XYZ file of C-alpha atoms in Angstrom:
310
model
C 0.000 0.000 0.000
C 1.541 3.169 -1.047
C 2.395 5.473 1.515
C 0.408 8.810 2.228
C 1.906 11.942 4.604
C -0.477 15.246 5.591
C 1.493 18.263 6.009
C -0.924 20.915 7.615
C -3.187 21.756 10.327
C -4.758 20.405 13.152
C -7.757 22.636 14.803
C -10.002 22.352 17.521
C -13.767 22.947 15.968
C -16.151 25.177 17.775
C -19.218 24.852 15.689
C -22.307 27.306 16.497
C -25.604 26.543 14.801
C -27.806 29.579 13.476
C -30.449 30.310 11.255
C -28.807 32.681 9.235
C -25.083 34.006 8.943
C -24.677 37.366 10.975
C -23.629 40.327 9.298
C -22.065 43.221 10.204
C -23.015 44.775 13.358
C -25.821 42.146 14.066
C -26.060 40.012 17.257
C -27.774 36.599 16.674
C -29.092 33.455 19.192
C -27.418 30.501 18.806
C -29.260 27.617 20.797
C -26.232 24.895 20.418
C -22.714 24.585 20.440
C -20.074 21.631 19.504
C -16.323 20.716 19.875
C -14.812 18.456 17.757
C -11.266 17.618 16.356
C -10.957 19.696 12.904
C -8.271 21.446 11.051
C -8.075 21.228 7.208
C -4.827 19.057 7.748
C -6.329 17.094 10.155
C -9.760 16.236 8.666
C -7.770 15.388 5.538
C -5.640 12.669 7.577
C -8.941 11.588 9.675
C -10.671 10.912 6.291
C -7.306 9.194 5.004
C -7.275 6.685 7.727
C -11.290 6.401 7.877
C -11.106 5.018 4.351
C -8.410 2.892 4.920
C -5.148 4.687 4.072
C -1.844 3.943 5.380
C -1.509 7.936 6.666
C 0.696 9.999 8.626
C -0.089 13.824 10.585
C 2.755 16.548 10.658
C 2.044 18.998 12.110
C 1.590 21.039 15.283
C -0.593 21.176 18.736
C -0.340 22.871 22.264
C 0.554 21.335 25.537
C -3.608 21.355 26.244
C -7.018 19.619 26.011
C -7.796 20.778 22.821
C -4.753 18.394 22.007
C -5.647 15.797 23.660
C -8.913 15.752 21.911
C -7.459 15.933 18.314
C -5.226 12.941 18.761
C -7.933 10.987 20.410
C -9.850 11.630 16.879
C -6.588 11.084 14.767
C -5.976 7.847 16.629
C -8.966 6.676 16.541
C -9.127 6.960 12.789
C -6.200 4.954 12.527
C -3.616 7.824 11.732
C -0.240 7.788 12.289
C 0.414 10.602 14.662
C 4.365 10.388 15.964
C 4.912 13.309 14.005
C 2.396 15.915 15.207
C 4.791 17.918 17.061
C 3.660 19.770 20.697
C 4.641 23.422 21.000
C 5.088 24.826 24.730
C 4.166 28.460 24.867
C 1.490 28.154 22.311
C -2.354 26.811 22.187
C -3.945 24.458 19.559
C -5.012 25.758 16.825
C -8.612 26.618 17.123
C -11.250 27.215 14.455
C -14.664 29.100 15.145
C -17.457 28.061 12.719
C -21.057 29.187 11.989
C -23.434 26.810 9.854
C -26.369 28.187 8.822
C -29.733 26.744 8.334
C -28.948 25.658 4.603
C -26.099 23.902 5.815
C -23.185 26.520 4.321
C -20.358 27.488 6.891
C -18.187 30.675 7.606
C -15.179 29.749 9.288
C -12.472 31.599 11.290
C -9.436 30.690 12.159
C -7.119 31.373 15.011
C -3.438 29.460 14.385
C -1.951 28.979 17.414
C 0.241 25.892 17.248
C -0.129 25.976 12.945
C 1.829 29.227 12.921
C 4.835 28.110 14.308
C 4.797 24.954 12.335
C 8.763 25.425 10.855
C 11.102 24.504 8.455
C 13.047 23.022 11.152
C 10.055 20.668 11.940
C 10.381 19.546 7.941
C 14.065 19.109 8.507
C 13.042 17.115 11.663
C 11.111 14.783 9.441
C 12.695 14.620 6.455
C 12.833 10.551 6.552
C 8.573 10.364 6.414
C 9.302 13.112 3.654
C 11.134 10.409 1.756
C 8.881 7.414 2.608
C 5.855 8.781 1.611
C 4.539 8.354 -2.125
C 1.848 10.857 -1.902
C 2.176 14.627 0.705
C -0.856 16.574 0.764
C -0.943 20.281 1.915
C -3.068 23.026 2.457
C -2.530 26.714 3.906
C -3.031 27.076 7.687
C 0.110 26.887 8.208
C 3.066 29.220 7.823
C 3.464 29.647 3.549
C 6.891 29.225 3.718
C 6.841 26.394 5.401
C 4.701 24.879 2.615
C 7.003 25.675 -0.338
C 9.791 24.692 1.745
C 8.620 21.267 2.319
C 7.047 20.621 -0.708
C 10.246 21.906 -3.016
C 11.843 18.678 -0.949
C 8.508 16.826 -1.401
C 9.029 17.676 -5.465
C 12.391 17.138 -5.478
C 12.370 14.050 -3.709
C 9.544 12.860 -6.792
C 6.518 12.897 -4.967
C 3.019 13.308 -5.712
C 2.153 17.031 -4.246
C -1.550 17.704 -3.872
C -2.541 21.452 -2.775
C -5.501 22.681 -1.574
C -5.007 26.550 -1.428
C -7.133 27.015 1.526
C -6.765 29.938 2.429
C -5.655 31.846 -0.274
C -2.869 33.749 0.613
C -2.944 37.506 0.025
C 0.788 37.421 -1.732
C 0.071 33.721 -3.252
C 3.553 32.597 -3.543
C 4.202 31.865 -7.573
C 6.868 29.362 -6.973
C 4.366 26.967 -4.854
C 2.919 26.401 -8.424
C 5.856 24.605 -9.690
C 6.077 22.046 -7.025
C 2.235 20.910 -7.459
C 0.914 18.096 -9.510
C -2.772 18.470 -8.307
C -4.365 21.765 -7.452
C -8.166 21.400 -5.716
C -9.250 24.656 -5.235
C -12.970 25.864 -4.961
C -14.727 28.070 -6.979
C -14.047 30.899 -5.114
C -10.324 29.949 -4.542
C -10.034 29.412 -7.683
C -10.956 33.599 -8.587
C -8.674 34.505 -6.036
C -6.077 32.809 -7.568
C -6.145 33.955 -10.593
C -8.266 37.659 -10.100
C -11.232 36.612 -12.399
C -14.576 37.877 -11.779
C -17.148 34.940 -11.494
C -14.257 32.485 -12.721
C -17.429 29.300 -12.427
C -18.227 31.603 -16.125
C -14.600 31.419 -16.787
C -13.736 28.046 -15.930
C -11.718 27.009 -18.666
C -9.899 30.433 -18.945
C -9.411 30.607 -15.111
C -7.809 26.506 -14.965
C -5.561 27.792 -18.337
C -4.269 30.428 -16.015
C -3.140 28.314 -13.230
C -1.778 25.631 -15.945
C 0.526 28.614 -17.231
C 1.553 29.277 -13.622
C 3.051 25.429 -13.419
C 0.529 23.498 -12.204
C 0.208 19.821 -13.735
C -3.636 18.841 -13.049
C -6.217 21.073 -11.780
C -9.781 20.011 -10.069
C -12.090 22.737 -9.060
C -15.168 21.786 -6.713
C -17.856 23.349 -7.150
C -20.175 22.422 -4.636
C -23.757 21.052 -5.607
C -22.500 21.480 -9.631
C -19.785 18.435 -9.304
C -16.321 18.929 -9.998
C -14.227 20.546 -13.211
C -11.386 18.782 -13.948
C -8.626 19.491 -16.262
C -6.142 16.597 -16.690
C -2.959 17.017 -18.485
C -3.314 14.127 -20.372
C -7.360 13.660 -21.051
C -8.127 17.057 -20.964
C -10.991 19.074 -19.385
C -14.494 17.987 -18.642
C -17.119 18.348 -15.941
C -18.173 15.273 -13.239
C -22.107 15.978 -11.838
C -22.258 16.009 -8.442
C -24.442 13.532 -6.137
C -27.402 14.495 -5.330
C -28.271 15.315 -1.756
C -29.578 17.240 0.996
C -26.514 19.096 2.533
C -26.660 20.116 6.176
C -23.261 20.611 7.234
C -20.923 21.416 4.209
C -17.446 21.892 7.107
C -15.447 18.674 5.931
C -16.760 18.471 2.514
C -13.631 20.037 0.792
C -10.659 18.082 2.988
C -12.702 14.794 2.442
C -12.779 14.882 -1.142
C -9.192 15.807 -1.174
C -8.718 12.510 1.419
C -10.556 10.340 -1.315
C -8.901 11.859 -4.126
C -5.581 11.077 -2.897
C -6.159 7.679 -1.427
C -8.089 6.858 -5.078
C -4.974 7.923 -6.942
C -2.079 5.941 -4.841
C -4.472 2.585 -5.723
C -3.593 3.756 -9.156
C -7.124 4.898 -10.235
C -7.086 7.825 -13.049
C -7.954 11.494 -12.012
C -11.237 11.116 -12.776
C -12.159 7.552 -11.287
C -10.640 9.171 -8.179
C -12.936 12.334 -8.993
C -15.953 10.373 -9.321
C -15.040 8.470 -5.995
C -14.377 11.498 -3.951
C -17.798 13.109 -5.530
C -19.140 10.029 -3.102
C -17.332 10.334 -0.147
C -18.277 14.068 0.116
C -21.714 14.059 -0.489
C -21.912 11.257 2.240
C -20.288 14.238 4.452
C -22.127 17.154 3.836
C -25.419 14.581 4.850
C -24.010 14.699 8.431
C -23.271 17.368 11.081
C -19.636 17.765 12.359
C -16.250 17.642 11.155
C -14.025 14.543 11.666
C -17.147 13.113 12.979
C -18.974 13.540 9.697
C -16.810 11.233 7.824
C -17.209 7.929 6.442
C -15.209 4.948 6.327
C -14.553 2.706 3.431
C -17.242 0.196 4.041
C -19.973 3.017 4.282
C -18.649 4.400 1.203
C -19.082 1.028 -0.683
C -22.962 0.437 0.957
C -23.558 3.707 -0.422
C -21.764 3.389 -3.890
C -23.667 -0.055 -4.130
C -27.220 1.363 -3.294
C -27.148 4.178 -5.289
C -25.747 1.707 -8.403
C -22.740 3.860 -9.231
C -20.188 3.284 -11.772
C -16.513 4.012 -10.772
């Protein structure tokens, strides 16, 4: 089984439920509130090992609960977690979420442990650098510790898979070199490359980030399925599964999971596209973050009832 490595965060979730988004200047009732292990990093890994994924978590925590909680998830999942490093001085990460009553999310973020995540720590770990076939990132953690490890990751002839989450203000052009998949959103995808309503655009907003370096490019698009642009088939869309969404958090990080876990069985970027399209519409069904996401066998059941082709 081909070794996977998550490079990233690792967030405590506070999720408030309300029936509509605040804006600016407006106070709102909120009637419950969760905790749960989250982190774009870490839900990644969680859905990694859920599905059956020989995985590893680098990254960073605080000397606290909020900790403890997170590798109590991880473990549980069956993730490898020898390399999430603890930080003295610092707090886990912790990420403050709203979800509406249509099931869509804001999220804010407050680093703690993420933003001291080094280039040391790579240098630390170099050897699970080197073992693993496939290293995921995203961005909630330091930038140049990204394009510092995965420049070694590249070098080293790796699979890198990005998902720009967050997009950086100053989005460092070099990072583009060292990718082989990009998975942004929709609306990552027009801060990346400046265009207006780039879901319009699509094939003029992917072409951009092709001429930037990157190999393959997969943009999610939520209820609309997936647009995928592989260097060797070409572009073309994948319809999304149809469901009732109620918690959209761990959508994103659990199609990147499948993705990744689809392609190191050898699958091609779209049977892996068309597999992840499952996995995350099983998510977005259930409330949560780590706790919203399947494993393997519920993935089949759910593949086999609904008669799908992969």
């Amino acid at each position: 089984m081909k070794k996977i490595l998550v490079i990233g965060s690792l967030n405590l979730d506070m999720t408030v439920q309300v029936d509509h988004t605040p804006v600016v200047g407006e106070t709102i009732l909120s009637n419950k509130m969760e905790m749960n292990a989250g982190g774009k990093g870490a839900n990644q890994a969680c859905a990694l090992g859920k599905l059956g994924a020989d995985v590893k978590m680098l990254g960073a925590v605080g000397r606290d609960m909020y900790a403890d909680i997170q590798m109590e998830s991880l473990n549980d999942a069956g993730v490898d977690t020898s390399r999430v490093i603890v930080k003295d001085d610092v707090s886990t990460g912790i990420a403050l979420i709203t979800v509406n009553s249509e099931g869509d999310n804001s999220i804010i973020v407050v680093s703690g442990a993420n933003a001291v995540l080094s280039k040391q720590d790579i240098d630390d770990n170099l050897d699970v650098i080197k073992e693993s076939d496939i290293v995921i990132f995203q961005l909630e953690v330091p930038l140049e510790t990204v394009c510092y490890a995965a420049e070694i990751a590249k070098k080293l002839g790796k699979m890198v898979i990005l998902d720009p989450a967050p997009v950086p203000k100053d989005f460092p052009e070099e990072l583009y070199h060292y990718v082989d998949i990009l998975k942004p959103n929709e609306t990552e995808l027009g801060m990346l490359t400046g265009i207006e309503s780039p879901e319009e655009h699509l094939e003029e907003a992917v072409e951009c980030l092709k001429k930037k370096g990157v190999k393959d490019v997969m943009v999610t698009l939520g209820e609309k399925g997936v647009y995928l642009d592989d260097k060797t088939t070409g572009a073309e869309r994948i319809p999304a599964v149809k469901v009732k969404a109620v918690d959209t958090t761990a959508a994103g990080d659990s199609f990147t999971a499948a993705l990744a876990i689809m392609l190191a069985e050898g699958k091609s970027l779209r049977e892996a596209a068309v597999f992840a399209n499952y996995v995350s519409a099983i998510v977005v069904t259930r409330k949560g973050a780590q706790s919203s996401i399947p494993t393997l066998e519920e993935v089949t059941r759910y593949i086999e009832r609904n008669k799908a082709v992969i």
